mmCIF file of C-alpha atoms in Angstrom:
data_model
loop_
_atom_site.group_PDB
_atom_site.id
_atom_site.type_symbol
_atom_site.label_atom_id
_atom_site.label_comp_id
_atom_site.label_asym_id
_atom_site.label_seq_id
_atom_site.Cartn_x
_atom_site.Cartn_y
_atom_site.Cartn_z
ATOM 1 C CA UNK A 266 18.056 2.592 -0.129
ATOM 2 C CA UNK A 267 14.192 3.234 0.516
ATOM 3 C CA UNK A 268 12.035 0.954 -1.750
ATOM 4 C CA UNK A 269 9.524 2.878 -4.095
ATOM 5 C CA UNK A 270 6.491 2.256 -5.437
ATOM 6 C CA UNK A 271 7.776 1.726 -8.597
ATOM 7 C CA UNK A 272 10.323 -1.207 -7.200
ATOM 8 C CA UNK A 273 7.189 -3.349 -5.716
ATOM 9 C CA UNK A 274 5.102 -3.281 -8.615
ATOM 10 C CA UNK A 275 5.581 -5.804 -11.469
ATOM 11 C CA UNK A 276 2.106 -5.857 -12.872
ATOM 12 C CA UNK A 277 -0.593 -3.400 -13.467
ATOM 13 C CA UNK A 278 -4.100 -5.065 -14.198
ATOM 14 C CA UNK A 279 -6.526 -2.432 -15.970
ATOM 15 C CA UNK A 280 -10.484 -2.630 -16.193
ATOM 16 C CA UNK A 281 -12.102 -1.591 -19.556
ATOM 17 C CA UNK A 282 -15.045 0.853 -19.411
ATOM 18 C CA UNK A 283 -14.616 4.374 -18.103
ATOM 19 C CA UNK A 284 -10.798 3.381 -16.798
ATOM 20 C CA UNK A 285 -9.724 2.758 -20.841
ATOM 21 C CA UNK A 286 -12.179 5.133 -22.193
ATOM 22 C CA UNK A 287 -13.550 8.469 -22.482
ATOM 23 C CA UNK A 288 -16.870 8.687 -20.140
ATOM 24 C CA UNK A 289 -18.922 10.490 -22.811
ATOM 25 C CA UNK A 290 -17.427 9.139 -25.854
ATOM 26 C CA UNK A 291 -20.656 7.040 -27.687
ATOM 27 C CA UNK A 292 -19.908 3.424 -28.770
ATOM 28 C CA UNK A 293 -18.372 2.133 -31.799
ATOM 29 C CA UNK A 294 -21.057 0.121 -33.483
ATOM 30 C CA UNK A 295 -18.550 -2.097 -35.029
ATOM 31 C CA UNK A 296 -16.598 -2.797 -31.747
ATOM 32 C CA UNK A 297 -19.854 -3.173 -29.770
ATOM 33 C CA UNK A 298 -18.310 -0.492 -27.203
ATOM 34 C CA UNK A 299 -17.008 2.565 -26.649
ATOM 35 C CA UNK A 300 -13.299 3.032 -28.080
ATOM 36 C CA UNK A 301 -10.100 3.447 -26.455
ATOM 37 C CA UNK A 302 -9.186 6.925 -25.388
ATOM 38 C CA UNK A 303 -5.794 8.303 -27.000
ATOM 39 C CA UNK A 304 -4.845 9.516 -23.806
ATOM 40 C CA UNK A 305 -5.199 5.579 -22.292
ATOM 41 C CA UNK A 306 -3.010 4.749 -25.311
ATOM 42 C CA UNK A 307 0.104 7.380 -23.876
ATOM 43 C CA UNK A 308 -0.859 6.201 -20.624
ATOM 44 C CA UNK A 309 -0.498 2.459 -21.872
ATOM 45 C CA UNK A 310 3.178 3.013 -23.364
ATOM 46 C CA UNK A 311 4.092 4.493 -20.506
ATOM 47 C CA UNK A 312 3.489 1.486 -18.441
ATOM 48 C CA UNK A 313 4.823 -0.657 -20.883
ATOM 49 C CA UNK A 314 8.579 1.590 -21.448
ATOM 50 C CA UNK A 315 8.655 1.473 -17.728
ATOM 51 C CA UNK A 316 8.554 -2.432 -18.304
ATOM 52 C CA UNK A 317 5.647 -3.449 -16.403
ATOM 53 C CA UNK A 318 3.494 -6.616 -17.121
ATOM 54 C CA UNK A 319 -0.036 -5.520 -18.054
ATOM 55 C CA UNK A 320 -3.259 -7.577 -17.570
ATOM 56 C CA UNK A 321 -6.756 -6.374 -19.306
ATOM 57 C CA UNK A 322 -9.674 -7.677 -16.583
ATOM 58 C CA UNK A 323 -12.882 -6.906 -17.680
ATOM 59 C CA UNK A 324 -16.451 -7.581 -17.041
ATOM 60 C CA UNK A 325 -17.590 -8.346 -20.217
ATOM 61 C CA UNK A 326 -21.421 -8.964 -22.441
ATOM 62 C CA UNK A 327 -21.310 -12.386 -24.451
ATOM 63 C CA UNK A 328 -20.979 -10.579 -27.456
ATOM 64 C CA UNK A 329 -18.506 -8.347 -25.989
ATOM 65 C CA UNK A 330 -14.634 -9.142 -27.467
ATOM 66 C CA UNK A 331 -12.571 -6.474 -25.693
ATOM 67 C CA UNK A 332 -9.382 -7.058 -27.876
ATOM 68 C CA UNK A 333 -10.994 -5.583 -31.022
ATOM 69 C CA UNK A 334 -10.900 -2.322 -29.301
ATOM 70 C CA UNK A 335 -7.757 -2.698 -28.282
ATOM 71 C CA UNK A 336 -6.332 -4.210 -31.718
ATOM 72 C CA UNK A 337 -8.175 -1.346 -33.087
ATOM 73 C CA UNK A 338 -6.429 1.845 -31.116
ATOM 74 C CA UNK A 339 -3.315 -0.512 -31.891
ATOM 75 C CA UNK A 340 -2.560 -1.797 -28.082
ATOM 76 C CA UNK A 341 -3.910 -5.507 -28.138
ATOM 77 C CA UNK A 342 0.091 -6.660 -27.736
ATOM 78 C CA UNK A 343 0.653 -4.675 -24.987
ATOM 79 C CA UNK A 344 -1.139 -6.951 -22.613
ATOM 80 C CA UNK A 345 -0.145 -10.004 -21.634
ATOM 81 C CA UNK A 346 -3.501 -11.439 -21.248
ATOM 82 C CA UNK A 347 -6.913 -10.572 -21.758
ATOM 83 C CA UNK A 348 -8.956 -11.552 -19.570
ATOM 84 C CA UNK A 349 -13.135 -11.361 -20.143
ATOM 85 C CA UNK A 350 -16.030 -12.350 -17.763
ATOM 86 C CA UNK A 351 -18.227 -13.577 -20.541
ATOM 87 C CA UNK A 352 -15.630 -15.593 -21.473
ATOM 88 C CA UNK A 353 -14.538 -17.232 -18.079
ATOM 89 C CA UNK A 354 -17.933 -17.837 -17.009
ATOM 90 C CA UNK A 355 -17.063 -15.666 -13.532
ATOM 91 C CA UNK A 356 -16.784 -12.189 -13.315
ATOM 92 C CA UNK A 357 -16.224 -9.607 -10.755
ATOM 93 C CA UNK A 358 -16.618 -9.262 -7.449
ATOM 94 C CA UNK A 359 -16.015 -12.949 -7.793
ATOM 95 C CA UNK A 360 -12.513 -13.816 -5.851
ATOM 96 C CA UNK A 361 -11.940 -16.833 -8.410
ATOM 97 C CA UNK A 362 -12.391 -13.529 -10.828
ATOM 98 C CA UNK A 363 -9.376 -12.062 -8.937
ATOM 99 C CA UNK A 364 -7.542 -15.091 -8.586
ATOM 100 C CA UNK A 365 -7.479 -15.864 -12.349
ATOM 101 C CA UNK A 366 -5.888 -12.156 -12.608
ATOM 102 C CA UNK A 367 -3.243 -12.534 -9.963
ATOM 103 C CA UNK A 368 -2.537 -16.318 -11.530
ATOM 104 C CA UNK A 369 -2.429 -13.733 -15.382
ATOM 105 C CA UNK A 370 -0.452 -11.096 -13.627
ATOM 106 C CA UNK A 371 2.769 -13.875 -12.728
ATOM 107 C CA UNK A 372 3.043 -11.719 -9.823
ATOM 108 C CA UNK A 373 2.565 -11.685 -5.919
ATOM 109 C CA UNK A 374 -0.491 -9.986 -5.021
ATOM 110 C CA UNK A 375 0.753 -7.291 -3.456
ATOM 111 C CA UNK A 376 3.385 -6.291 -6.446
ATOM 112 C CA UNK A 377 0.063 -5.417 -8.533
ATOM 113 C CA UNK A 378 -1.765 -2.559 -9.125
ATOM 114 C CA UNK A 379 -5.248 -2.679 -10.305
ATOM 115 C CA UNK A 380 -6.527 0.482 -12.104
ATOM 116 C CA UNK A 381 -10.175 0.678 -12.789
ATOM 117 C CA UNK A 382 -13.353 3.148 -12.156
ATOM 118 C CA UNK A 383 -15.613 0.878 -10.086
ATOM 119 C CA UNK A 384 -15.627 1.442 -6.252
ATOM 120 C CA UNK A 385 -16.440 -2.318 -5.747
ATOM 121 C CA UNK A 386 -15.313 -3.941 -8.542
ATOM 122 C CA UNK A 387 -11.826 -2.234 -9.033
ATOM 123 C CA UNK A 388 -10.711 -0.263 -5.677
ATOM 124 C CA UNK A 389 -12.771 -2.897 -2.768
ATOM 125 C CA UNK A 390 -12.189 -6.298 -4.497
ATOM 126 C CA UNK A 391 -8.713 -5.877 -5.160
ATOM 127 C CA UNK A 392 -7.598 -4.489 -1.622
ATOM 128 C CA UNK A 393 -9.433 -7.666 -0.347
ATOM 129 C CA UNK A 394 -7.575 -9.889 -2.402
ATOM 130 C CA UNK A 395 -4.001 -8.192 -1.751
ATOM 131 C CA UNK A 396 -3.585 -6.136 -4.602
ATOM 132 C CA UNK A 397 -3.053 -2.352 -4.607
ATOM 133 C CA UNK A 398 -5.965 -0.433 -5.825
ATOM 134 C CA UNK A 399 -5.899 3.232 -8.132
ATOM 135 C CA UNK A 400 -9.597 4.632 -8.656
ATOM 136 C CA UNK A 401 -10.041 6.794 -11.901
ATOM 137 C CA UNK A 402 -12.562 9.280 -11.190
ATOM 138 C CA UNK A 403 -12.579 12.546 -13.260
ATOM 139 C CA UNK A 404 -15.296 13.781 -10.617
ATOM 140 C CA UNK A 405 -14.185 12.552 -7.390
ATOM 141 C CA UNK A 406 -16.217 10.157 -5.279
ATOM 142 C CA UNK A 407 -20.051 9.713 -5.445
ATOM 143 C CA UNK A 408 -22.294 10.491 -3.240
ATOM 144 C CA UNK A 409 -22.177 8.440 -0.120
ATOM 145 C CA UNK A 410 -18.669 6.289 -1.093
ATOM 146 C CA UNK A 411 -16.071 6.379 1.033
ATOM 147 C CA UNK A 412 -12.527 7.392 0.227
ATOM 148 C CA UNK A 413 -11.012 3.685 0.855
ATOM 149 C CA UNK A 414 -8.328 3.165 2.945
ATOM 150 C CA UNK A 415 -4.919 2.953 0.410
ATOM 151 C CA UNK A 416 -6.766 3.659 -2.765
ATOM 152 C CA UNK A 417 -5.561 6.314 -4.925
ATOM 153 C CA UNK A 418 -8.009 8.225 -6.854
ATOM 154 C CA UNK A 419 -6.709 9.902 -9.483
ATOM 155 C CA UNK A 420 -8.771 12.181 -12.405
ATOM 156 C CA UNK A 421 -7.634 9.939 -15.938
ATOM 157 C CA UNK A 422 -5.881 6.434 -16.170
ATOM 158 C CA UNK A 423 -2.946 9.296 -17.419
ATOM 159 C CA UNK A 424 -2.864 10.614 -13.640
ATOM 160 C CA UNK A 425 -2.388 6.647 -12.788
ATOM 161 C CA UNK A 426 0.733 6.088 -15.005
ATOM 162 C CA UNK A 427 2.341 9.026 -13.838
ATOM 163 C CA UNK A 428 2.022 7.988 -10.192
ATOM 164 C CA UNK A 429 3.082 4.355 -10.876
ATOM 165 C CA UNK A 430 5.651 4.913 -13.471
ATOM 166 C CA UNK A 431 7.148 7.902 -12.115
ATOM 167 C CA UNK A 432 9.069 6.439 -9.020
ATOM 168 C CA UNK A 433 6.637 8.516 -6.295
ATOM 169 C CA UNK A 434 6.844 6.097 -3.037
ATOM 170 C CA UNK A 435 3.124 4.732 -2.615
ATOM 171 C CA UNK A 436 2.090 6.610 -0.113
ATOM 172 C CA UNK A 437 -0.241 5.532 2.794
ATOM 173 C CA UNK A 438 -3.994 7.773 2.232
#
């Protein structure tokens, strides 16, 4: 039987900002940031009916709480731990950062996925720390980036749940 995508990943680790919500939407003033998109919700319960472990990892302002947002688009208990950079005193690039996700995730390295927005932060740092890596970018890469080998880019954190939850082999870019 040939082993699918779906088969080698246990936990999905998710940044905040543009990966969690719309690009253009302005910020909540009582959350302190911009809110959770309803279409990262679907995309959320998707991950979570197909039974995978979820892991918020954000880079975060000290007066930054990220669970209000999600406790607010009614989400919060779908992770299994939030994880914030003001809070941990590390953030990322940092590979303690990383390590303190794979040690939330309960999960070999390479059985996660980590589904952000930040070429550095989100696609680079977790391919160097043995993760797998899915971009959201509605527009593509930016000027001068480099698509990375192994990292999916997809248009919506939507796009992501389909090609992780829908049983597509992970294919080699």
């Amino acid at each position: 039987m040939e082993t699918t995508f779906r088969d080698r990943i246990s936990c999905v680790i998710f940044d905040y900002g543009s990966t969690l919500t719309e690009l253009d939407a302005p910020p909540e003033p009582a959350l302190g940031m911009r809110p959770v998109s309803a279409g990262a919700v679907a995309a959320l319960m998707a991950f979570r009916k197909a039974g995978l472990r979820m892991v918020l990892a954000s880079n975060t302002k000290p007066e930054q709480d990220r669970r209000l947002a999600l406790r607010a688009a009614g989400v919060e208990d779908l992770f299994s731990v939030v994880l914030q950079s003001a809070q941990l005193g590390v953030a990322k690039p940092s590979t303690t950062f990383y390590a303190m996700a794979i040690a939330a995730a309960q999960s070999p390295a390479d059985q996660i996925v980590w589904v952000g927005d930040n070429m550095r932060t989100d696609a680079l740092g977790p391919v160097m720390n043995g993760m797998r890596a899915v971009l959201v970018r509605p527009f593509g890469l930016d000027d001068g980036e480099v698509h990375p080998f192994g990292v999916h880019i997809v248009k919506d954190v939507e796009s992501a749940a389909q090609l992780i939850v829908s049983h597509t082999k992970w294919f080699i870019v």
